[in-house]
Amino acid sequence: MSKRETYESKTEQLLSPIAEKYGVEIYDVEYVKEGSDWYLRAYIDKPEGVNIVDCENVSRALSDALDAEDYIPDAYILEVSSPGLGRALKKDRHLEKSIGAEVEVKTYKPIDGQKEFTGILRAYDAETITIGDGESDAESDNITRVFKRTEVALIRLALDF
């Protein structure tokens, strides 16, 4: 496991009882370098959406727990927030919750001359992600596209305005 994966995993373990205490779920944890700064980001969610008080409560408790454990030797900036409306779907549990939702898929390399696709998330497995147009009626002429997971750079919920 890489340093990044280790820090993310340990942080998620620390965050679990805190999230339970404050009635939120852990959406994701990431440890990333942007410019010269390291960021430890915890994304939290709940069915009715998180608010600033949720973020503040979790941030204070997580900061105290991180100070007590002190397993990250680098200086970093802690951020606790909602994953947002156009949230990235990184894990299988994110995909599972989003079956039937409209998603945007970006690929590393062009497929049929394009790198961005939009459709309804129909299915996923360990190797593939499937999106389709329109309703999921098997009788209709819907176009279905299957991507290898290794081709997908990003999949996120689509924003309709």
GROMACS .gro file of C-alpha atoms in nm:
model
  161
    1MET     CA    1   0.000   0.000   0.000
    2SER     CA    2   0.134   0.347  -0.091
    3LYS     CA    3   0.182   0.628   0.159
    4ARG     CA    4  -0.128   0.798   0.017
    5GLU     CA    5  -0.341   0.483   0.048
    6THR     CA    6  -0.215   0.420   0.401
    7TYR     CA    7  -0.301   0.774   0.517
    8GLU     CA    8  -0.643   0.758   0.351
    9SER     CA    9  -0.722   0.421   0.506
   10LYS     CA   10  -0.610   0.523   0.856
   11THR     CA   11  -0.804   0.849   0.829
   12GLU     CA   12  -1.118   0.664   0.723
   13GLN     CA   13  -1.081   0.437   1.028
   14LEU     CA   14  -1.045   0.741   1.255
   15LEU     CA   15  -1.336   0.914   1.085
   16SER     CA   16  -1.579   0.622   1.111
   17PRO     CA   17  -1.689   0.668   1.476
   18ILE     CA   18  -1.692   1.047   1.431
   19ALA     CA   19  -1.921   1.019   1.129
   20GLU     CA   20  -2.151   0.786   1.322
   21LYS     CA   21  -2.161   1.024   1.618
   22TYR     CA   22  -2.266   1.317   1.399
   23GLY     CA   23  -2.510   1.121   1.181
   24VAL     CA   24  -2.321   1.147   0.853
   25GLU     CA   25  -2.165   0.890   0.622
   26ILE     CA   26  -1.814   0.892   0.484
   27TYR     CA   27  -1.829   0.945   0.110
   28ASP     CA   28  -1.454   0.950   0.046
   29VAL     CA   29  -1.115   1.041   0.193
   30GLU     CA   30  -0.825   1.159  -0.018
   31TYR     CA   31  -0.469   1.270   0.050
   32VAL     CA   32  -0.340   1.474  -0.243
   33LYS     CA   33  -0.066   1.720  -0.328
   34GLU     CA   34  -0.169   2.038  -0.507
   35GLY     CA   35   0.116   2.270  -0.588
   36SER     CA   36   0.347   2.262  -0.289
   37ASP     CA   37   0.070   2.181  -0.037
   38TRP     CA   38  -0.067   1.847   0.083
   39TYR     CA   39  -0.442   1.821   0.146
   40LEU     CA   40  -0.626   1.564   0.354
   41ARG     CA   41  -0.988   1.582   0.241
   42ALA     CA   42  -1.280   1.406   0.400
   43TYR     CA   43  -1.608   1.412   0.210
   44ILE     CA   44  -1.919   1.348   0.418
   45ASP     CA   45  -2.282   1.309   0.318
   46LYS     CA   46  -2.628   1.232   0.450
   47PRO     CA   47  -2.963   1.185   0.273
   48GLU     CA   48  -3.082   1.543   0.327
   49GLY     CA   49  -2.737   1.683   0.247
   50VAL     CA   50  -2.470   1.812   0.483
   51ASN     CA   51  -2.451   2.168   0.609
   52ILE     CA   52  -2.174   2.387   0.747
   53VAL     CA   53  -2.244   2.274   1.106
   54ASP     CA   54  -2.198   1.909   1.006
   55CYS     CA   55  -1.868   1.993   0.837
   56GLU     CA   56  -1.750   2.201   1.133
   57ASN     CA   57  -1.837   1.934   1.391
   58VAL     CA   58  -1.669   1.655   1.195
   59SER     CA   59  -1.367   1.873   1.113
   60ARG     CA   60  -1.303   1.964   1.479
   61ALA     CA   61  -1.338   1.605   1.598
   62LEU     CA   62  -1.127   1.466   1.313
   63SER     CA   63  -0.857   1.729   1.368
   64ASP     CA   64  -0.833   1.631   1.736
   65ALA     CA   65  -0.815   1.261   1.647
   66LEU     CA   66  -0.548   1.324   1.383
   67ASP     CA   67  -0.341   1.527   1.632
   68ALA     CA   68  -0.366   1.245   1.887
   69GLU     CA   69  -0.265   0.973   1.638
   70ASP     CA   70  -0.005   1.189   1.455
   71TYR     CA   71   0.070   0.939   1.175
   72ILE     CA   72   0.115   1.194   0.893
   73PRO     CA   73   0.460   1.352   0.925
   74ASP     CA   74   0.409   1.603   0.640
   75ALA     CA   75   0.236   1.937   0.693
   76TYR     CA   76  -0.112   1.921   0.538
   77ILE     CA   77  -0.437   2.115   0.517
   78LEU     CA   78  -0.747   1.935   0.651
   79GLU     CA   79  -1.071   1.993   0.464
   80VAL     CA   80  -1.411   1.842   0.545
   81SER     CA   81  -1.691   1.901   0.297
   82SER     CA   82  -1.980   1.761   0.098
   83PRO     CA   83  -1.883   1.567  -0.216
   84GLY     CA   84  -2.093   1.818  -0.413
   85LEU     CA   85  -2.364   1.776  -0.675
   86GLY     CA   86  -2.132   1.662  -0.955
   87ARG     CA   87  -1.959   1.413  -0.729
   88ALA     CA   88  -1.704   1.171  -0.866
   89LEU     CA   89  -1.809   0.807  -0.846
   90LYS     CA   90  -1.484   0.644  -0.736
   91LYS     CA   91  -1.595   0.337  -0.547
   92ASP     CA   92  -1.836   0.053  -0.615
   93ARG     CA   93  -2.067   0.179  -0.338
   94HIS     CA   94  -2.087   0.516  -0.519
   95LEU     CA   95  -2.178   0.341  -0.845
   96GLU     CA   96  -2.435   0.121  -0.670
   97LYS     CA   97  -2.617   0.425  -0.527
   98SER     CA   98  -2.612   0.591  -0.870
   99ILE     CA   99  -2.765   0.315  -1.085
  100GLY     CA  100  -3.034   0.487  -1.293
  101ALA     CA  101  -2.879   0.833  -1.256
  102GLU     CA  102  -2.737   1.041  -1.539
  103VAL     CA  103  -2.358   1.036  -1.541
  104GLU     CA  104  -2.069   1.184  -1.735
  105VAL     CA  105  -1.787   0.950  -1.834
  106LYS     CA  106  -1.448   1.085  -1.940
  107THR     CA  107  -1.198   0.849  -2.098
  108TYR     CA  108  -0.821   0.865  -2.111
  109LYS     CA  109  -0.812   0.823  -2.488
  110PRO     CA  110  -1.071   0.904  -2.755
  111ILE     CA  111  -1.325   0.633  -2.836
  112ASP     CA  112  -1.491   0.680  -3.173
  113GLY     CA  113  -1.336   1.029  -3.182
  114GLN     CA  114  -1.460   1.151  -2.843
  115LYS     CA  115  -1.349   1.143  -2.481
  116GLU     CA  116  -1.668   1.256  -2.304
  117PHE     CA  117  -1.993   1.061  -2.287
  118THR     CA  118  -2.321   1.117  -2.102
  119GLY     CA  119  -2.587   0.859  -2.026
  120ILE     CA  120  -2.780   0.674  -1.761
  121LEU     CA  121  -2.566   0.447  -1.545
  122ARG     CA  122  -2.708   0.100  -1.616
  123ALA     CA  123  -2.457  -0.142  -1.465
  124TYR     CA  124  -2.102  -0.197  -1.348
  125ASP     CA  125  -1.877  -0.483  -1.249
  126ALA     CA  126  -1.511  -0.529  -1.168
  127GLU     CA  127  -1.411  -0.480  -1.533
  128THR     CA  128  -1.676  -0.257  -1.694
  129ILE     CA  129  -1.916   0.036  -1.660
  130THR     CA  130  -2.230   0.047  -1.876
  131ILE     CA  131  -2.429   0.358  -1.965
  132GLY     CA  132  -2.734   0.393  -2.188
  133ASP     CA  133  -2.970   0.651  -2.334
  134GLY     CA  134  -3.327   0.712  -2.224
  135GLU     CA  135  -3.544   0.467  -2.036
  136SER     CA  136  -3.422   0.120  -1.946
  137ASP     CA  137  -3.698  -0.045  -2.151
  138ALA     CA  138  -3.548  -0.350  -2.322
  139GLU     CA  139  -3.796  -0.307  -2.610
  140SER     CA  140  -3.668   0.039  -2.706
  141ASP     CA  141  -3.388   0.133  -2.943
  142ASN     CA  142  -3.162   0.264  -2.668
  143ILE     CA  143  -2.793   0.295  -2.732
  144THR     CA  144  -2.581   0.121  -2.471
  145ARG     CA  145  -2.210   0.180  -2.433
  146VAL     CA  146  -1.980  -0.041  -2.227
  147PHE     CA  147  -1.647   0.099  -2.108
  148LYS     CA  148  -1.357  -0.098  -1.967
  149ARG     CA  149  -1.276   0.048  -1.627
  150THR     CA  150  -0.916   0.090  -1.742
  151GLU     CA  151  -1.042   0.331  -2.012
  152VAL     CA  152  -1.231   0.555  -1.767
  153ALA     CA  153  -1.047   0.858  -1.630
  154LEU     CA  154  -1.351   0.994  -1.444
  155ILE     CA  155  -1.715   0.913  -1.389
  156ARG     CA  156  -1.938   1.158  -1.206
  157LEU     CA  157  -2.299   1.256  -1.165
  158ALA     CA  158  -2.416   1.482  -1.447
  159LEU     CA  159  -2.543   1.829  -1.360
  160ASP     CA  160  -2.857   1.942  -1.538
  161PHE     CA  161  -2.937   2.311  -1.518
   0.00000   0.00000   0.00000
